[in-house]
PDB file of C-alpha atoms in Angstrom:
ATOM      1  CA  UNK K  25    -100.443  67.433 -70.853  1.00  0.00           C
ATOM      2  CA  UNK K  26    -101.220  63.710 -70.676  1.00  0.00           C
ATOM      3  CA  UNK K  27    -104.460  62.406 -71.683  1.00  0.00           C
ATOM      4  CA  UNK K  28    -106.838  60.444 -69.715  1.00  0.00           C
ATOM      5  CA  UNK K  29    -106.133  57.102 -71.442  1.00  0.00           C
ATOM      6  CA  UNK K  30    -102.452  58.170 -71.586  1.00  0.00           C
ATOM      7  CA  UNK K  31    -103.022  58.583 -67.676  1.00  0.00           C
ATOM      8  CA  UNK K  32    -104.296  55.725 -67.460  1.00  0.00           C
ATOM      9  CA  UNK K  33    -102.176  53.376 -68.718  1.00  0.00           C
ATOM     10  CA  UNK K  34     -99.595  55.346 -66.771  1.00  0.00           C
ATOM     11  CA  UNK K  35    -101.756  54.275 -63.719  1.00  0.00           C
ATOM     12  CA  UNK K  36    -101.715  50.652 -65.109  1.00  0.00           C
ATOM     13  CA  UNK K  37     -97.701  50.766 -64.884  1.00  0.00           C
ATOM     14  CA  UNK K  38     -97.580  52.256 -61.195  1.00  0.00           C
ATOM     15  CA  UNK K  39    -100.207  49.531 -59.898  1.00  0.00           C
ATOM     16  CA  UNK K  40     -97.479  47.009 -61.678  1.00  0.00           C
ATOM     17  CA  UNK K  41     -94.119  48.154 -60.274  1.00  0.00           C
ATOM     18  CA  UNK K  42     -96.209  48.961 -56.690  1.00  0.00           C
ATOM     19  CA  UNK K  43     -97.027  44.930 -57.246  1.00  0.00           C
ATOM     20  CA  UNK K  44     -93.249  44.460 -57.604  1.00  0.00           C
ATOM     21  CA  UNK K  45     -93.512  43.997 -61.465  1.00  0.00           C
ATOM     22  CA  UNK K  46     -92.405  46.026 -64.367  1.00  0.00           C
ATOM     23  CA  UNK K  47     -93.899  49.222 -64.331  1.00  0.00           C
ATOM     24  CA  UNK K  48     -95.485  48.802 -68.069  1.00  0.00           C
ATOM     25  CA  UNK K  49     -99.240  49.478 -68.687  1.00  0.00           C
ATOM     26  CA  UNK K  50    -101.595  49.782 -71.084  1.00  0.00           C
ATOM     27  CA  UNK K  51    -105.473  50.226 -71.996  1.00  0.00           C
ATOM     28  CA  UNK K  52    -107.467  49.635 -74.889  1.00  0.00           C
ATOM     29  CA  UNK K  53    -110.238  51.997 -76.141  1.00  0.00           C
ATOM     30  CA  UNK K  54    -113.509  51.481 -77.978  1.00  0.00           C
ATOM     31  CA  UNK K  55    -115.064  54.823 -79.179  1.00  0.00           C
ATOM     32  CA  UNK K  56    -113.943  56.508 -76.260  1.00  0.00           C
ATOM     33  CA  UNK K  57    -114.083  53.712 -73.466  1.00  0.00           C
ATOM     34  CA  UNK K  58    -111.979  51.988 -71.859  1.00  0.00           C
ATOM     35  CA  UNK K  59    -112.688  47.895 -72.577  1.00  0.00           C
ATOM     36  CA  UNK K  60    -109.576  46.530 -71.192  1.00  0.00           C
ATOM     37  CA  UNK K  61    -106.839  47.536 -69.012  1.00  0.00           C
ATOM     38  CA  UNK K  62    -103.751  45.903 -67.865  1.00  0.00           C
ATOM     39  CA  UNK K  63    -100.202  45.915 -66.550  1.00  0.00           C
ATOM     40  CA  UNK K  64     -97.060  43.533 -66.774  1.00  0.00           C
ATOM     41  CA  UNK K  65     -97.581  40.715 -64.526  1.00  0.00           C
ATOM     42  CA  UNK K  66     -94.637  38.467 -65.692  1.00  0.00           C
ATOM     43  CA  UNK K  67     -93.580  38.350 -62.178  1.00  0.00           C
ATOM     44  CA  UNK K  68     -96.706  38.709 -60.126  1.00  0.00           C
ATOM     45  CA  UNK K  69     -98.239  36.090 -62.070  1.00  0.00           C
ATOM     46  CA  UNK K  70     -95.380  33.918 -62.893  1.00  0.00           C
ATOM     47  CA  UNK K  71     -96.423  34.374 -66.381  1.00  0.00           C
ATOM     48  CA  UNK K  72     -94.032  34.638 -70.000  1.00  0.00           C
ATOM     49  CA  UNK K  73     -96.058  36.028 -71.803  1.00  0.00           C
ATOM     50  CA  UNK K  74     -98.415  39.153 -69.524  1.00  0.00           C
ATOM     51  CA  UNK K  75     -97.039  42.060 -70.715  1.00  0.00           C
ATOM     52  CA  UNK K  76     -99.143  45.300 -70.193  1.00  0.00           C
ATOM     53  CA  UNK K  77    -100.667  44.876 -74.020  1.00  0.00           C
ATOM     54  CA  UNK K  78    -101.570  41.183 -73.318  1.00  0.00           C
ATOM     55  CA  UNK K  79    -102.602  41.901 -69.987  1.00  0.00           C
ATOM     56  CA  UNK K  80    -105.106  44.510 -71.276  1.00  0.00           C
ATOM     57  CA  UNK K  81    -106.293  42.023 -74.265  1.00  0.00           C
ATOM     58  CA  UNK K  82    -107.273  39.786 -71.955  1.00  0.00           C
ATOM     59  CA  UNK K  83    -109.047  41.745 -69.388  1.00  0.00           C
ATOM     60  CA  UNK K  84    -111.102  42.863 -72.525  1.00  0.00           C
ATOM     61  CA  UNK K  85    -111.787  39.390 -73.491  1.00  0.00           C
ATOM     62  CA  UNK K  86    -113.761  38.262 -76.354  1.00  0.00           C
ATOM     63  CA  UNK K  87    -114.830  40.983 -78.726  1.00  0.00           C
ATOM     64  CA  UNK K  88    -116.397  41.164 -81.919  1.00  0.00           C
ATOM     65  CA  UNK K  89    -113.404  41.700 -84.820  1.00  0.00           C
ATOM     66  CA  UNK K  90    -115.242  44.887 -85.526  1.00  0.00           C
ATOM     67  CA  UNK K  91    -114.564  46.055 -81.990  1.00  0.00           C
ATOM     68  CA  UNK K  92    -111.180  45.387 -82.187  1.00  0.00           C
ATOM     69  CA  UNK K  93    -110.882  47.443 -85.758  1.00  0.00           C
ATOM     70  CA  UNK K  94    -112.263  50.044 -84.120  1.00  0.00           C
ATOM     71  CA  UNK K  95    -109.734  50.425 -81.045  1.00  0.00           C
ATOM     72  CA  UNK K  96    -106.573  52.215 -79.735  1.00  0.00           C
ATOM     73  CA  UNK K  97    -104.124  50.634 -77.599  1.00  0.00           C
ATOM     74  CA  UNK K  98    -102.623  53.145 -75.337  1.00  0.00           C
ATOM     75  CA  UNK K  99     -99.045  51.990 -73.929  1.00  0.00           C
ATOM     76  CA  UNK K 100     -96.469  53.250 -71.826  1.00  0.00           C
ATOM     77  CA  UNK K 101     -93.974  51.291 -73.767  1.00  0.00           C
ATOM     78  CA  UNK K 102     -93.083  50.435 -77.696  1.00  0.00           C
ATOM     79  CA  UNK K 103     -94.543  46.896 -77.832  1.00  0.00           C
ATOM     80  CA  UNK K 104     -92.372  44.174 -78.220  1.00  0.00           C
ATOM     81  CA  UNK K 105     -92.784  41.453 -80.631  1.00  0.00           C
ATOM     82  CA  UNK K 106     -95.411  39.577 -78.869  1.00  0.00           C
ATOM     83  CA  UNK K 107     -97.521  42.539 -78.032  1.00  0.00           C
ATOM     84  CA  UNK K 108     -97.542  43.841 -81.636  1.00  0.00           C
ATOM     85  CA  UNK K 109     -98.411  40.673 -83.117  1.00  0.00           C
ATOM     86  CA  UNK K 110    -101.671  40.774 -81.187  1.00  0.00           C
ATOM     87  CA  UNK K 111    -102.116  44.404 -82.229  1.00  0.00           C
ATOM     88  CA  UNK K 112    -101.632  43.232 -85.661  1.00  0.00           C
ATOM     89  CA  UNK K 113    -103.837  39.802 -85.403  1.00  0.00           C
ATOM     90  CA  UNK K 114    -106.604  41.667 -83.408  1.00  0.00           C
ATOM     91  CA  UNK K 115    -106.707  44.500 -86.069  1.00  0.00           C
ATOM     92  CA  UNK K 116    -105.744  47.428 -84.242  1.00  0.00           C
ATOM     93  CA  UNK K 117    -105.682  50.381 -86.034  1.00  0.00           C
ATOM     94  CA  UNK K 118    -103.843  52.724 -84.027  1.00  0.00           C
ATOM     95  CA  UNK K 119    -100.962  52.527 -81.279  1.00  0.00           C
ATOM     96  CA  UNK K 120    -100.419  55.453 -78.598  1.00  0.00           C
ATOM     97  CA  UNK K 121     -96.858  54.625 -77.277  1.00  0.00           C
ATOM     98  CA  UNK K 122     -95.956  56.709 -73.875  1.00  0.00           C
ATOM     99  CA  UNK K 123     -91.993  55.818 -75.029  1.00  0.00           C
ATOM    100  CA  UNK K 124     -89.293  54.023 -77.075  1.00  0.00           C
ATOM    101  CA  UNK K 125     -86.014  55.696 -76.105  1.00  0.00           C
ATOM    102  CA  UNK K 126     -85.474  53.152 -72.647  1.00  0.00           C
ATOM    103  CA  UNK K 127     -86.634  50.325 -75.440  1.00  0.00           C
ATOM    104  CA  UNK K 128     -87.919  50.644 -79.521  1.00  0.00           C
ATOM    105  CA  UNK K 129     -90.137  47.410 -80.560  1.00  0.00           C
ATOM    106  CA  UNK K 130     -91.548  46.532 -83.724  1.00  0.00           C
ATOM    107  CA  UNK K 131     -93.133  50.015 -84.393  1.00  0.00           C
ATOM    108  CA  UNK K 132     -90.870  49.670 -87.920  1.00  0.00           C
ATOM    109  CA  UNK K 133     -93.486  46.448 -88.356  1.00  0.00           C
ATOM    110  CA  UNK K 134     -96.397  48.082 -87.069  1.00  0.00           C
ATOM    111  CA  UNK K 135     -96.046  50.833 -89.972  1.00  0.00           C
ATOM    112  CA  UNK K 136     -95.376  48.747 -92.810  1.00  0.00           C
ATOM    113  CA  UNK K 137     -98.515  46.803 -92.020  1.00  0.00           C
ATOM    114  CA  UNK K 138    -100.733  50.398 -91.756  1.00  0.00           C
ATOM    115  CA  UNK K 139    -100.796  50.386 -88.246  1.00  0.00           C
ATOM    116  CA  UNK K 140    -101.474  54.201 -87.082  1.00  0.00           C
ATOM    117  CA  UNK K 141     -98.764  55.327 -84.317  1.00  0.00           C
ATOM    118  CA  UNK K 142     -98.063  58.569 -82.225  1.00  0.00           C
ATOM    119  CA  UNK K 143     -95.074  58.636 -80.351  1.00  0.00           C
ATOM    120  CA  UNK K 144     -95.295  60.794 -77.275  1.00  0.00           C
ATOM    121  CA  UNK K 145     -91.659  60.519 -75.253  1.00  0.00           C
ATOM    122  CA  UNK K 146     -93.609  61.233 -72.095  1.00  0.00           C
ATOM    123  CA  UNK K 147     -91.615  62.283 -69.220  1.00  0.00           C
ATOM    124  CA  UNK K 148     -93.406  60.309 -66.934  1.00  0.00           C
ATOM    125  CA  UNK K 149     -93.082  56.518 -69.307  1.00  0.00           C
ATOM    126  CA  UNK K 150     -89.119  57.648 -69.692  1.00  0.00           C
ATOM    127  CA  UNK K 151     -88.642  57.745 -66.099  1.00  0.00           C
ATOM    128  CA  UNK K 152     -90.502  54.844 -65.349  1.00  0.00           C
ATOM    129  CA  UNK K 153     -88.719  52.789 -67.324  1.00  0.00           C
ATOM    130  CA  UNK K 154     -85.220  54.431 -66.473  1.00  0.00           C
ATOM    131  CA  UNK K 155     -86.106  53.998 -62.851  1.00  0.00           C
ATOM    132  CA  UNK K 156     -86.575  50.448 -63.257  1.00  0.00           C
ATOM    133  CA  UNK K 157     -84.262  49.366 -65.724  1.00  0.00           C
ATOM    134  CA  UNK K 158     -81.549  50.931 -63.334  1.00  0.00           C
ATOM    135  CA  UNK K 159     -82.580  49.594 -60.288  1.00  0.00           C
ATOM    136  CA  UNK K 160     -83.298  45.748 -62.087  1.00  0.00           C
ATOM    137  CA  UNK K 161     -81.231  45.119 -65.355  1.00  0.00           C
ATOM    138  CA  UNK K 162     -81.545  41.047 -65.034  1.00  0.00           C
ATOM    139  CA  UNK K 163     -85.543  41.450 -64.708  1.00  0.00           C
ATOM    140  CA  UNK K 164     -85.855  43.811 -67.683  1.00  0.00           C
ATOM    141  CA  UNK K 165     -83.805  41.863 -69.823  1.00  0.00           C
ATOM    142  CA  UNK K 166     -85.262  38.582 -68.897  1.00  0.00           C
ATOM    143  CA  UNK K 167     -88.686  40.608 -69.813  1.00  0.00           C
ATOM    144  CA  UNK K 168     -87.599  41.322 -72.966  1.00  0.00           C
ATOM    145  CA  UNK K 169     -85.652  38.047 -73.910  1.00  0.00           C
ATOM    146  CA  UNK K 170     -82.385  38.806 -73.862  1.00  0.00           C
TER     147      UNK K 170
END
């Protein structure tokens, strides 16, 4: 069973892929709210750097550090580089990641810097990402930087 902020950053992904994006999504909670939601936008928005993590950190805007401290980032997807170096400057605690078999990022960093993470290889992330990567191979890899 997924959890509502599981679900929702599953929700976050869908609205991105229905947008013609990369179905990645993510929300940040506060002591059981959601402050900040988001989904890739690298192609809606023309952006390089929107992924869902980013996305969500900035429809959360400014916080207090002590907000931040006191968060989990739910994610579809392992975070890539970018994504977990804002998890790591913000202060985030903990990381719920929907998947990392379609793509692992830098959960190995995440750890070594004491950065909480459950893994949950949800069915629903997996295929996502499958989907997608099938169907667009030059836009995920562009996403990712290869």
């Amino acid at each position: 069973m997924v959890d509502e902020f599981m679900q929702a950053a599953i929700d976050e992904a869908r609205k991105g892929l229905a947008k013609g994006g990369i179905p990645i999504g993510s929300v940040i909670v506060h002591q059981g709210r959601i402050i900040g939601r988001g989904h890739n936008q690298r192609v809606q928005q023309g952006s390089a750097i929107l992924h869902g993590e980013m996305a969500a950190f900035e429809n959360a805007g400014r916080q207090p550090a002590k907000v931040y401290q006191e968060s989990v980032i739910y994610t579809t997807l392992s975070p890539c580089s970018m994504c977990s170096g804002a998890i790591l400057l913000y202060g985030i605690p903990q990381v719920v990641i929907g998947e990392n078999q379609t793509f692992m990022g830098e959960e190995a960093l995440l750890r070594e810097r004491g950065v909480m993470l459950s893994v949950r290889q949800d069915q629903t992330c997996i295929g996502l990402m499958e989907d997608f990567i099938a169907a667009n191979p030059e836009l995920w890899y562009e996403d990712i930087g290869v």
